[in-house]
CSV table of C-alpha atoms in Angstrom, one decimal:
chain,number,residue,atom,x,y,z
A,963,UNK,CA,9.3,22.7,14.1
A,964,UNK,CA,7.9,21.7,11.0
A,965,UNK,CA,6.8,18.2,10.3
A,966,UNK,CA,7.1,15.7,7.7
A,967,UNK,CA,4.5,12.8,6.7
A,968,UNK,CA,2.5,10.9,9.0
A,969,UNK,CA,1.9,7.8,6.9
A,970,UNK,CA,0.1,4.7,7.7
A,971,UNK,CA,1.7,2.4,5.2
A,972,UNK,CA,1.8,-1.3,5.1
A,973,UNK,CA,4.2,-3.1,2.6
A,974,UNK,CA,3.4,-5.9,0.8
A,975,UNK,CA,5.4,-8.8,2.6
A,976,UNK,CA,5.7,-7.4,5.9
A,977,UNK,CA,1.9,-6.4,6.1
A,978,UNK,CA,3.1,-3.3,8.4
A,979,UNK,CA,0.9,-0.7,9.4
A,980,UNK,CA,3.5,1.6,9.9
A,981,UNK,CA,2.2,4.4,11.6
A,982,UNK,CA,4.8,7.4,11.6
A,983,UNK,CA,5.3,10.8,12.4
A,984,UNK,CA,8.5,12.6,10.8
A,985,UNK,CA,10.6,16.3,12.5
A,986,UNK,CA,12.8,17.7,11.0
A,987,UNK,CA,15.9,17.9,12.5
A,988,UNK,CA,17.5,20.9,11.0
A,989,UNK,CA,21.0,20.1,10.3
A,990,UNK,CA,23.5,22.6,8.5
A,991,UNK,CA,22.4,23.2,5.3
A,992,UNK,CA,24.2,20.7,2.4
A,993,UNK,CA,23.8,19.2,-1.0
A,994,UNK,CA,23.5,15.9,-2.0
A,995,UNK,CA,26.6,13.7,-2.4
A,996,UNK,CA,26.1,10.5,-4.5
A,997,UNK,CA,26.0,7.4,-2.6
A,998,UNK,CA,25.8,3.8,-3.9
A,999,UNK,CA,22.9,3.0,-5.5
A,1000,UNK,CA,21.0,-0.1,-4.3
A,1001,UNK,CA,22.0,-3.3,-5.4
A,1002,UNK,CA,20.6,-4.7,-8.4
A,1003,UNK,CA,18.2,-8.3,-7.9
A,1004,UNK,CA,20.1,-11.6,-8.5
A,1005,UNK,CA,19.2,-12.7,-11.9
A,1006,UNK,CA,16.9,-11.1,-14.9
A,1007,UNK,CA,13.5,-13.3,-13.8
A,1008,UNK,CA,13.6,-11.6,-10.0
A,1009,UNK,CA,14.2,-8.3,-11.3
A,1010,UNK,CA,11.5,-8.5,-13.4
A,1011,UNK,CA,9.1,-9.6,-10.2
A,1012,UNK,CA,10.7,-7.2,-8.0
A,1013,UNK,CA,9.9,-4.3,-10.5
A,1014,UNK,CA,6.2,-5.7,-10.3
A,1015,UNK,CA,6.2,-5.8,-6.8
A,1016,UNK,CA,7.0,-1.9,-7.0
A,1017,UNK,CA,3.6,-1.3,-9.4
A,1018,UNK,CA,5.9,-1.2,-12.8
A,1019,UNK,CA,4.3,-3.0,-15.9
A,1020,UNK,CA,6.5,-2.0,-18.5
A,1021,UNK,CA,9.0,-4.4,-17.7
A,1022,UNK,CA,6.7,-7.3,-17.9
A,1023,UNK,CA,5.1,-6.1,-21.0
A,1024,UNK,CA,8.3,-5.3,-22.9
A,1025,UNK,CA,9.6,-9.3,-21.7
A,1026,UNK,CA,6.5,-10.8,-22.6
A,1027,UNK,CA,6.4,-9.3,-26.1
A,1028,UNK,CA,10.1,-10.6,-26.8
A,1029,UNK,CA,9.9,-13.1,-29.0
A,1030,UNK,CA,12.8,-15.3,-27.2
A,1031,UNK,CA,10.8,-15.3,-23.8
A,1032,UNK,CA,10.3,-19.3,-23.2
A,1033,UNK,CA,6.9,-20.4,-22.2
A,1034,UNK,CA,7.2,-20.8,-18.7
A,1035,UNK,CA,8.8,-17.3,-18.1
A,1036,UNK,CA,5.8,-16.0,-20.4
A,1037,UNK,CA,2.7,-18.1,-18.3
A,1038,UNK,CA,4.4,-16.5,-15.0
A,1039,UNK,CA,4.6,-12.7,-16.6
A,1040,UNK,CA,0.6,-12.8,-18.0
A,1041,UNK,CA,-0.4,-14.3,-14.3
A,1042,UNK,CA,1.8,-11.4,-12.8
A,1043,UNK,CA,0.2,-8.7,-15.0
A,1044,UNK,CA,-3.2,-10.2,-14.4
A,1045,UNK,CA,-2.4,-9.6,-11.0
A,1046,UNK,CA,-1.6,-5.8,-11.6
A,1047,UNK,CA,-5.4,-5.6,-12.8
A,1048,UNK,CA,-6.5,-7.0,-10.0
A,1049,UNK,CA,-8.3,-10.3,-11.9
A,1050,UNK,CA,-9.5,-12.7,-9.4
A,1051,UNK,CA,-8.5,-15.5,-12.3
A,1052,UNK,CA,-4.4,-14.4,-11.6
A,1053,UNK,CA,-3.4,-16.9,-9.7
A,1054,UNK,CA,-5.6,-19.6,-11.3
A,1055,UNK,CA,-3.2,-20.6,-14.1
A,1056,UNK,CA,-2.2,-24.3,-13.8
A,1057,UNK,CA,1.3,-23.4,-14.8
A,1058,UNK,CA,1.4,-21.6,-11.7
A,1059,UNK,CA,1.6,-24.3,-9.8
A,1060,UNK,CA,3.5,-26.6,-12.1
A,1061,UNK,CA,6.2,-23.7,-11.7
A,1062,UNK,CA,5.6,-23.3,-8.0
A,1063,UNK,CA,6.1,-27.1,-7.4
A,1064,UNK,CA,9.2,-27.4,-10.2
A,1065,UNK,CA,13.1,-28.4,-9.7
A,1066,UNK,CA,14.1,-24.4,-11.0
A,1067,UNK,CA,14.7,-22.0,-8.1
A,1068,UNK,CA,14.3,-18.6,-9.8
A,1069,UNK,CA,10.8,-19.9,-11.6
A,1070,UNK,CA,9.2,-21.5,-8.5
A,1071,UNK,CA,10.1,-18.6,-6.1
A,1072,UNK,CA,8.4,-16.0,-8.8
A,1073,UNK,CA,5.8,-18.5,-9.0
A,1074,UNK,CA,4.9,-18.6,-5.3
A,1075,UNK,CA,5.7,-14.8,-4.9
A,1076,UNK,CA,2.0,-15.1,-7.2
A,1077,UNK,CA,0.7,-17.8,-5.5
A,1078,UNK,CA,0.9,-16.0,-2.0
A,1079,UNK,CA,0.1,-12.1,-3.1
A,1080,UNK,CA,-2.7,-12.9,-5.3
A,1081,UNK,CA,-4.4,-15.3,-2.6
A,1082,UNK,CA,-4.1,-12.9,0.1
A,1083,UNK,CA,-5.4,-10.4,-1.7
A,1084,UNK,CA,-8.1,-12.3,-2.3
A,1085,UNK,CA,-9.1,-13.5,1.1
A,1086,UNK,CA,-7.7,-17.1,0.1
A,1087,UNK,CA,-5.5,-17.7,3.4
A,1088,UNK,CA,-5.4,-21.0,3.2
A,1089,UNK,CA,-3.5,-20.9,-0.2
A,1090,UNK,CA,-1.7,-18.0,1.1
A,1091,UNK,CA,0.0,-19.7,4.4
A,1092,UNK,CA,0.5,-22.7,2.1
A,1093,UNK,CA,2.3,-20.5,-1.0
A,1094,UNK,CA,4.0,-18.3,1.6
A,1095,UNK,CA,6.0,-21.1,3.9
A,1096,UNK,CA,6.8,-22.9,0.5
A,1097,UNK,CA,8.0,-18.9,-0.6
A,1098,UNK,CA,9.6,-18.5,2.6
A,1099,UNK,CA,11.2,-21.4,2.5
A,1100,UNK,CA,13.0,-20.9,-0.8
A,1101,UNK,CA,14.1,-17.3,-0.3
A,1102,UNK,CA,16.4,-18.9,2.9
A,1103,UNK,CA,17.9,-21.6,0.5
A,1104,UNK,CA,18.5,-18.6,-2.0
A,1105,UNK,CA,20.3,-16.8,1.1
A,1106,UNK,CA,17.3,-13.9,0.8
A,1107,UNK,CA,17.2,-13.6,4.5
A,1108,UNK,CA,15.6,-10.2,4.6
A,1109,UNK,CA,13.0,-11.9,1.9
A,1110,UNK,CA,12.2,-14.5,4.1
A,1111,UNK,CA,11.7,-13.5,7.2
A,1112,UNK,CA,8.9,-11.1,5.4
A,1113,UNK,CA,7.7,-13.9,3.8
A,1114,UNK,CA,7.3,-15.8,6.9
A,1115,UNK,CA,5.2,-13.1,8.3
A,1116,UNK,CA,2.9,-13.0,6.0
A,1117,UNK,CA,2.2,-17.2,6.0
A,1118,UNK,CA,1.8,-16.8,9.9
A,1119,UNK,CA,-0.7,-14.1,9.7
A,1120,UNK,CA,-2.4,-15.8,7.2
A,1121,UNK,CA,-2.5,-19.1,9.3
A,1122,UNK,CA,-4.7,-17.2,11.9
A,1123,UNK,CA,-7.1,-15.8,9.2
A,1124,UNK,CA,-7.6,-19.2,7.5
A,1125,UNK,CA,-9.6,-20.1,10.9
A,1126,UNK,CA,-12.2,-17.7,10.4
A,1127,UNK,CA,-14.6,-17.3,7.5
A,1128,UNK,CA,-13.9,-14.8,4.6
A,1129,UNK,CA,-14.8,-12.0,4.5
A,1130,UNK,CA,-18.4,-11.2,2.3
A,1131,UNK,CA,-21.1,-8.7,1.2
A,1132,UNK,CA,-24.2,-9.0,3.3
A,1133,UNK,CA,-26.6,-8.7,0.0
A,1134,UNK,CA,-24.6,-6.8,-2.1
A,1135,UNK,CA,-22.9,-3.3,-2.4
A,1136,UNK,CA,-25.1,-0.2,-2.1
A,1137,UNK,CA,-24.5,2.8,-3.6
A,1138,UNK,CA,-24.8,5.7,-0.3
A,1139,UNK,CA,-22.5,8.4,1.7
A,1140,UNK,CA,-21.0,8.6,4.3
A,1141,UNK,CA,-19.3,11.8,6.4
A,1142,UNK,CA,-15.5,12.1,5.8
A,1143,UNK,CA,-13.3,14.7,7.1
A,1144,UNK,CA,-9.8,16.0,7.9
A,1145,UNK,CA,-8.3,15.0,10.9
A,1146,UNK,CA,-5.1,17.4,12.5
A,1147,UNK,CA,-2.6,16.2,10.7
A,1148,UNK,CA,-4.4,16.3,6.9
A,1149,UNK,CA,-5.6,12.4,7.3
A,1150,UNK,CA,-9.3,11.7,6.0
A,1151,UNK,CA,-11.3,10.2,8.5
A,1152,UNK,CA,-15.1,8.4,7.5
A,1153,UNK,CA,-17.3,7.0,9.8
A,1154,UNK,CA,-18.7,3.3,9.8
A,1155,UNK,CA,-20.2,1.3,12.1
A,1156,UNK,CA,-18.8,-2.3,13.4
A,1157,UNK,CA,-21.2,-4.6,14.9
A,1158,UNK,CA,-23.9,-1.4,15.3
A,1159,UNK,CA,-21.6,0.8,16.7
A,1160,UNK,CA,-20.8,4.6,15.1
A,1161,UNK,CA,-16.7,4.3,14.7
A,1162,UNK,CA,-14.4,7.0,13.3
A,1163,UNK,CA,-11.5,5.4,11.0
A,1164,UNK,CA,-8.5,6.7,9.3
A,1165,UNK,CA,-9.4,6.3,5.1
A,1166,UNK,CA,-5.9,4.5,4.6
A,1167,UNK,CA,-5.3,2.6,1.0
A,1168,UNK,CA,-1.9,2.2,2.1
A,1169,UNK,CA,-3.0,-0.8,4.7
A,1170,UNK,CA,-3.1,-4.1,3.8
A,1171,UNK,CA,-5.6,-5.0,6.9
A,1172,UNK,CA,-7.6,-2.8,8.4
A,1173,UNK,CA,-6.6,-2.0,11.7
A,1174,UNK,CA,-8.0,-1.8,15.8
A,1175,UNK,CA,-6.5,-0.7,18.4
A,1176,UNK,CA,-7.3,-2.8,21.2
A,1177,UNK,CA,-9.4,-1.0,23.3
A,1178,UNK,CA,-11.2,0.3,20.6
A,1179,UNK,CA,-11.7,-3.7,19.6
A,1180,UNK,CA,-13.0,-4.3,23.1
A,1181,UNK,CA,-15.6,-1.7,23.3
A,1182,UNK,CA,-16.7,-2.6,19.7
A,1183,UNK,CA,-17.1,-6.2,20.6
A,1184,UNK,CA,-14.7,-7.8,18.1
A,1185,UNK,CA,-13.9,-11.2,18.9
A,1186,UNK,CA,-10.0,-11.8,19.4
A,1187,UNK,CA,-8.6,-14.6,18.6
A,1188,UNK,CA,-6.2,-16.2,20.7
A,1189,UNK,CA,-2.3,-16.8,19.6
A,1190,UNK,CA,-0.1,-13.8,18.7
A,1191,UNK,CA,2.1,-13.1,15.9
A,1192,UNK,CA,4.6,-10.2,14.6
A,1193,UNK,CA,3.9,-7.6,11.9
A,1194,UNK,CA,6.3,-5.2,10.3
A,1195,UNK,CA,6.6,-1.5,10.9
A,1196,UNK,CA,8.2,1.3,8.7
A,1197,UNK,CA,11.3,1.7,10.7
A,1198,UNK,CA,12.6,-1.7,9.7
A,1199,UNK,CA,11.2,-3.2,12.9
A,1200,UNK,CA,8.5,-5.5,14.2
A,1201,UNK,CA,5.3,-4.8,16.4
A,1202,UNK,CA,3.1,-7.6,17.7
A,1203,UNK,CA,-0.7,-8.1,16.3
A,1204,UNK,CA,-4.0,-10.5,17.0
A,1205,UNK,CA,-6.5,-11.0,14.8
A,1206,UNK,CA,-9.6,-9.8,15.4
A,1207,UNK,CA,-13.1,-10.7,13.5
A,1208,UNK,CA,-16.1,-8.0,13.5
A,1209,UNK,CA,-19.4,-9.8,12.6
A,1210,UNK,CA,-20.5,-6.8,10.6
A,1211,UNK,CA,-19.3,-3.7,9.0
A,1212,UNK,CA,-21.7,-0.9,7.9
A,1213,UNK,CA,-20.0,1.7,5.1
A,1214,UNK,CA,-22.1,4.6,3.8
A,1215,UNK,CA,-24.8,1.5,4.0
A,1216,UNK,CA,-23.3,-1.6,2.6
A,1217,UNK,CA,-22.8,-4.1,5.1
A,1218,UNK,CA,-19.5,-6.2,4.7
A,1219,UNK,CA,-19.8,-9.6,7.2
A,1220,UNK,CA,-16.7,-11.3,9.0
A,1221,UNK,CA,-14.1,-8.3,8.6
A,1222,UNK,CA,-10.6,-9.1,9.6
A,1223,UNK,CA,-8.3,-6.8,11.9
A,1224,UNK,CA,-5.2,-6.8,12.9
A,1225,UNK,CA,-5.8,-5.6,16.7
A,1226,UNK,CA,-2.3,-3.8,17.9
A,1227,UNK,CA,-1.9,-2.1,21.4
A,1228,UNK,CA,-3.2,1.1,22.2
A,1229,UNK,CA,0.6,2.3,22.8
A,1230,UNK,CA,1.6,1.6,19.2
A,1231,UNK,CA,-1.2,3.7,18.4
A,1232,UNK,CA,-0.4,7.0,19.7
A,1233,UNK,CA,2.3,9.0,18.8
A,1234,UNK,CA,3.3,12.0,21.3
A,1235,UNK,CA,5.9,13.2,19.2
A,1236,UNK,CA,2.9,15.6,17.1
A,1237,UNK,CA,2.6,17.8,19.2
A,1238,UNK,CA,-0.4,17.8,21.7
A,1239,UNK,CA,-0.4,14.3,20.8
A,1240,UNK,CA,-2.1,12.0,18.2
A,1241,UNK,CA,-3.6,8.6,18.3
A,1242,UNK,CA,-5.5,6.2,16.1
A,1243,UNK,CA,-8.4,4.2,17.2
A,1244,UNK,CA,-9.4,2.6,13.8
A,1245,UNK,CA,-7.9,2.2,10.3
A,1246,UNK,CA,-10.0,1.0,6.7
A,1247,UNK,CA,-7.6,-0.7,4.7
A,1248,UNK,CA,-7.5,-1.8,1.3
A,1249,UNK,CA,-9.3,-5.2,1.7
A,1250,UNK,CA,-12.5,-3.7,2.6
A,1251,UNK,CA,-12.3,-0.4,0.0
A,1252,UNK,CA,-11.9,-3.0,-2.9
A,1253,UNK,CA,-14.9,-5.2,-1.6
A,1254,UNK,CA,-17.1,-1.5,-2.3
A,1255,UNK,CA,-15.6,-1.8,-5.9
A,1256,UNK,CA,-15.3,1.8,-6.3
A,1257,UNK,CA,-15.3,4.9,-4.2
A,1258,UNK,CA,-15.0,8.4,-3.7
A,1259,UNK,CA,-13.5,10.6,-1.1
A,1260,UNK,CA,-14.8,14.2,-1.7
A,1261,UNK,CA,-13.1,17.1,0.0
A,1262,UNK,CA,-16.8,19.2,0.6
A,1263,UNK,CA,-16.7,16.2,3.7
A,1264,UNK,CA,-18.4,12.7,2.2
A,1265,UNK,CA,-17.1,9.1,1.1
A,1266,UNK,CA,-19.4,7.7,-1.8
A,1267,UNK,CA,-19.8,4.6,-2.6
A,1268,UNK,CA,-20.7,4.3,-6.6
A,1269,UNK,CA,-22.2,2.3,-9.0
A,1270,UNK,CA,-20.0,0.7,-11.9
A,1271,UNK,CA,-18.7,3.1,-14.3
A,1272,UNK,CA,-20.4,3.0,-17.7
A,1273,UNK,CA,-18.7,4.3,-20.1
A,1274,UNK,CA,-18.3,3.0,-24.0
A,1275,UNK,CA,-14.4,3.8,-23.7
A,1276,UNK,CA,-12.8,3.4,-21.0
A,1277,UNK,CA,-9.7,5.6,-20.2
A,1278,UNK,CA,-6.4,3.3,-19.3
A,1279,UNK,CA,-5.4,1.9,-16.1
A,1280,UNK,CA,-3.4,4.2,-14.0
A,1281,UNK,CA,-3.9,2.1,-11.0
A,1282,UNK,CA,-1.4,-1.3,-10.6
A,1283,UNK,CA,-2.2,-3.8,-7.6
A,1284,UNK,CA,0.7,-5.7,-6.1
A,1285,UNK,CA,-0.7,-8.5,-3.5
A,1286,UNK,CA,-2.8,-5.6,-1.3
A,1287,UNK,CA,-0.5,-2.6,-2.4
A,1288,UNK,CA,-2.0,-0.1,-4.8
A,1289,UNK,CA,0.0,2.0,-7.2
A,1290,UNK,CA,-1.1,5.1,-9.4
A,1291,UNK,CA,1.0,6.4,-12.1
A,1292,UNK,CA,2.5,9.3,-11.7
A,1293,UNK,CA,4.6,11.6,-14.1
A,1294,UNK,CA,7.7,13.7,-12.6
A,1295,UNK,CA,9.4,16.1,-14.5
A,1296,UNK,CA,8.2,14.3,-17.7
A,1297,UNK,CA,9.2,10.7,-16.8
A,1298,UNK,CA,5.8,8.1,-15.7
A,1299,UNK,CA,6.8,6.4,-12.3
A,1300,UNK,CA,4.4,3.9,-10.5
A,1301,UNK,CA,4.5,5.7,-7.0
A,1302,UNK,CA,2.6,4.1,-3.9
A,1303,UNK,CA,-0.9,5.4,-3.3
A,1304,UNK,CA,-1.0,5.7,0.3
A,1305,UNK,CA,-3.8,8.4,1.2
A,1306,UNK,CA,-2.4,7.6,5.0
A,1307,UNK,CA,0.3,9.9,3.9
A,1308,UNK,CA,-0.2,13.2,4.1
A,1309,UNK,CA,2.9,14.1,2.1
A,1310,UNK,CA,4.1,12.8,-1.2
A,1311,UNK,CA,7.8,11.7,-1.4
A,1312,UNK,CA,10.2,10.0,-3.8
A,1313,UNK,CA,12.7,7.7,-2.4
A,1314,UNK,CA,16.3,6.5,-2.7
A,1315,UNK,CA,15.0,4.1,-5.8
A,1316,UNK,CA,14.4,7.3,-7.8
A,1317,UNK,CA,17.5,9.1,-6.4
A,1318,UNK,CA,19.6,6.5,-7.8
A,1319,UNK,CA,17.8,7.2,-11.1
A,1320,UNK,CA,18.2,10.8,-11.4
A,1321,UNK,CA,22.1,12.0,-9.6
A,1322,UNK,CA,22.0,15.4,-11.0
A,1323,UNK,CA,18.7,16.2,-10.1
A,1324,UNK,CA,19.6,15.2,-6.8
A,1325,UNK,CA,23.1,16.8,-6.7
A,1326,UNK,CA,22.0,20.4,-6.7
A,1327,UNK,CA,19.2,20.0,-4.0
A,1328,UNK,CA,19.3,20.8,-0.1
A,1329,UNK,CA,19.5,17.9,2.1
A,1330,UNK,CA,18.5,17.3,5.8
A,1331,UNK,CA,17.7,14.6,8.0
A,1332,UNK,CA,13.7,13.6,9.4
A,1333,UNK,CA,13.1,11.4,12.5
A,1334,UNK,CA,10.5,8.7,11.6
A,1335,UNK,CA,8.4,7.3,14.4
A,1336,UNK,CA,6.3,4.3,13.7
A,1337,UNK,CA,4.4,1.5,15.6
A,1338,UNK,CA,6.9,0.5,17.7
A,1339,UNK,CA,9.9,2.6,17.0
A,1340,UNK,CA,11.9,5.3,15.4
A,1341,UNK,CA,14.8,6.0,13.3
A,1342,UNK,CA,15.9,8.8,11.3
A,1343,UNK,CA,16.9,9.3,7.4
A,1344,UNK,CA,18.4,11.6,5.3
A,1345,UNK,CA,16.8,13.0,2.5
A,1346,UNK,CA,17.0,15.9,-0.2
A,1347,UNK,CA,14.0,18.4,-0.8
A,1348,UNK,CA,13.3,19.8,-4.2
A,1349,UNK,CA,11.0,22.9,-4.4
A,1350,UNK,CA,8.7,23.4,-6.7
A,1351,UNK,CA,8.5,20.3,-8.8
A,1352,UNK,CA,6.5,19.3,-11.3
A,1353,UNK,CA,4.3,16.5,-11.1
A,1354,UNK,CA,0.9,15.3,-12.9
A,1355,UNK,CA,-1.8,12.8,-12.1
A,1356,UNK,CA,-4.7,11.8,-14.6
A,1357,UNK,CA,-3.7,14.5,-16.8
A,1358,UNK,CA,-3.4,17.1,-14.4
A,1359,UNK,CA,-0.2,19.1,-14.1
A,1360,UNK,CA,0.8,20.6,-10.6
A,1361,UNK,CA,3.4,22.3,-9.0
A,1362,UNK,CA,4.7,20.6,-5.1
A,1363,UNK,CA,6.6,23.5,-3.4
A,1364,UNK,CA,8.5,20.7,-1.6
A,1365,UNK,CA,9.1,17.1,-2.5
A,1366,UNK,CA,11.3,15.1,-0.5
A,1367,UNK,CA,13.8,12.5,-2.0
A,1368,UNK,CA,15.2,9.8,-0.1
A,1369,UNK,CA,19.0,9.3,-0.6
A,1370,UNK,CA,20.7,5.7,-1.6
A,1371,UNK,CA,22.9,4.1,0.6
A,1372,UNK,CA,20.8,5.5,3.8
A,1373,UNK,CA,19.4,2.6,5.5
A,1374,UNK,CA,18.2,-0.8,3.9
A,1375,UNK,CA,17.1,-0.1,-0.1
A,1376,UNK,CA,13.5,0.9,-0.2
A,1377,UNK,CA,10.8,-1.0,-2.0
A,1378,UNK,CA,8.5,1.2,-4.0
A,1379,UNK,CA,9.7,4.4,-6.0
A,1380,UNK,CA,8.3,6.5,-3.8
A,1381,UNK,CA,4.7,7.6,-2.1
A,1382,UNK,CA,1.6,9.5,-3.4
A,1383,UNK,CA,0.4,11.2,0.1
A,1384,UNK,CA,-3.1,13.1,0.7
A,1385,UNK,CA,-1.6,16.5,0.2
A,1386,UNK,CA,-1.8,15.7,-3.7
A,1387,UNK,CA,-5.2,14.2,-3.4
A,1388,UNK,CA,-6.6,17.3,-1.8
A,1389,UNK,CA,-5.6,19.6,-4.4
A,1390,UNK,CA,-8.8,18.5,-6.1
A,1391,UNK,CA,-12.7,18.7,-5.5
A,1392,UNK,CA,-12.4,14.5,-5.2
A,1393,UNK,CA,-10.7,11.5,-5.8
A,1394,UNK,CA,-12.3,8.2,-7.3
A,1395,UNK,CA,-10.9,4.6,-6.4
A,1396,UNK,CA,-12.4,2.1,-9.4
A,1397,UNK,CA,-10.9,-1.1,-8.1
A,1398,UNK,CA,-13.3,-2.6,-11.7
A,1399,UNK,CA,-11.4,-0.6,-14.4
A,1400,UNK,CA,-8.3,0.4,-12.2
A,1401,UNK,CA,-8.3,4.0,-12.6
A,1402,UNK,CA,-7.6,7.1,-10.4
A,1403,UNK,CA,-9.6,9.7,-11.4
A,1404,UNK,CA,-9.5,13.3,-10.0
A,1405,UNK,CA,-12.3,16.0,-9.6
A,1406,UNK,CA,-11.6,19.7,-10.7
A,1407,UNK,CA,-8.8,21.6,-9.0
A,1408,UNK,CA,-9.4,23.7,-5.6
A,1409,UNK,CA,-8.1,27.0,-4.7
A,1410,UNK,CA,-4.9,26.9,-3.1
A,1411,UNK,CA,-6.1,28.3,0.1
A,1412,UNK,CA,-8.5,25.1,0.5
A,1413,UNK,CA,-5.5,22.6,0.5
């Protein structure tokens, strides 16, 4: 039986550690049928923010630069492309507010969509439970259930975290190394140390919070907070989480103080459908790999912490930030897509967002189906595999044997364009995160036997 991505993702609303293992199902062989493509947002202004929340800029860009684009509409599009950039000045913009606290629906939700993402990101729960209810709040007068009840999630988690002190640097960041290696199903793995003891943890930039399970919380000595609350999962589902607070956590010798987990039962941890079994004591999530500023994951077996680049010209972003979601550019068969950099997935995808996009590419392909098990549940999709495709990432062209495509009209319409898994990121001697200059850079090719 061959198997399909185990991905630890977390999207940006529900916060969801979605844990899953795919199988294949094997049904008959067929081709793609069209199906209806998902349903376009309300109005111009939430399209616009729901194409950010997917990592695309152009939109923004091209709206901002039209010279008909009112002044509001323009103060909310340079806060949201700050945002992209990950500029701790984003959600400072009076207007911001003004807009958030205004009598026009459309403006003050995209305002608080800022609001909330941006303060989150930033460890700023306070203003993140405050934006988020007020968000909330608005997406159930606008009939956005779906919308809401994420949004709701996210000001309840936040809630708890306000109670505990933010996160910081004790000193400052060191540059140092740390082991890293593959774990059984392609997943890198580093090891740190929380509250002086050695802890292996899944390398995951698709999680918004890093992540215990419980009994690895326990024997770590992370204090748990009292009072419960409910997190997404990739299967469309909910799991229950506490927060958790480790005094200190050592990585490759910087020392980050008052670390905040999400603490989820040992049971939604392990996943016996890989076979012999698979579980996952610890995850690093994206929080504390932006507080190191920027890193490197080399495939000889070491995560680096490094000093700032310095360089007189510096090459463009091809990294876009939405709240705690990270997205690297990506070009497919000539055409640039923002796809979802999740190194918790060890296979790269493209989902029903891009199928919609592209019907004859998707037409003349082999479909099949793929069981999903995540934290708390399963549920199985349909999709279309394409062999061979081209792809390239910072300038370097590459050849997938197979790359899945989800199909439209199978299950609720996905968020993002599609995921960039580890099996791309291994291809190469190295990957660097810069979280200063936004860029994904890629070390020199390995020999296809070594990925």
């Amino acid at each position: 039986m061959r198997h399909l991505p185990v991905s630890l993702l977390a999207s940006a609303l529900a916060f969801a550690p979605a844990i899953g293992a795919a199988a294949l199902l094997a049904p008959p062989p067929a081709r793609a049928q069209s199906r209806a493509a998902p349903a376009p947002a309300a109005n111009p202004v939430d399209a616009l923010f729901d194409a950010a929340a997917r990592g695309e800029t152009a939109p923004l860009e091209r709206a901002l630069a039209e010279p008909g684009t009112d002044a509001d509409l323009r103060a909310l599009l340079r806060a949201a492309l700050a945002a992209t950039r990950l500029d701790p000045a984003a959600g400072r913009d009076p207007a911001l507010r003004r807009l958030a606290e205004g009598r026009d629906p459309v403006l003050r939700r995209a305002a608080l969509r800022i609001l909330t993402e941006t303060a989150f990101a930033q460890g700023d729960y306070a203003e993140a439970a405050r934006s988020g209810r007020q968000l909330a709040e608005g997406l159930a007068a606008a009939g956005m259930a779906g919308e809401a009840a994420a949004a709701e999630r996210v000001w309840r988690l936040a809630t708890m975290l306000v109670r505990h002190p933010r996160r910081g640097v004790d000193g400052e960041v060191r540059a140092g190394a740390t082991p890293a290696r593959r774990d059984r199903v392609g997943l890198t793995r580093i090891d740190l140390r929380v509250n002086g003891q050695a802890q292996e943890a899944v390398f995951d930039t698709g999680a918004n919070l890093s992540v215990l399970a419980a009994s690895t919380a326990q024997r770590l000595g992370v204090r748990i907070e009292q009072g419960e609350t409910a997190i997404g999962n990739g299967v469309e589902g909910t799991v229950p989480t506490r927060i958790g607070v480790a005094a200190r956590v050592e990585i490759a010798g910087t020392v980050l103080t008052d670390v905040a987990f999400l603490i989820i039962d040992d049971a939604n941890l392990n996943f016996p459908q890989v076979p012999g079994g698979y579980a996952i004591p610890a995850i690093l999530g994206l929080p504390e790999m932006r507080a190191l500023g920027r890193v490197r994951i080399e495939q000889a077996g070491r995560l680096v912490v490094l000093p700032p680049a310095e360089e007189a010209q510096p090459a463009l972003p091809n990294l876009h930030a939405a709240g705690n979601e990270l997205f690297a550019d990506v070009t497919v068969e000539g055409r640039t897509i923002p796809l979802h950099l999740d190194t918790g997935a060890d296979r790269t995808s493209l989902s029903a967002l891009y199928a919609a996009t592209a019907p004859a590419r998707v037409a003349a392909l082999q479909t099949g189906q793929a069981s999903f098990s995540s934290a708390g549940g399963t549920r199985t999709r349909r999709f279309a595999t394409w062999p061979d495709a081209p792809v390239s990432v910072d300038g370097h062209s590459l050849t997938l044997p197979s790359l899945q495509i989800g199909l439209p009209g199978d299950g609720p319409a996905p968020r993002f364009n599609g995921v960039l898994g580890s099996d791309v990121l291994r291809r190469f001697e190295s990957y660097t995160l810069d979280f200063r200059t936004m860029r994904l850079s890629l070390g020199a090719p390995v020999a296809p036997a070594a990925h």
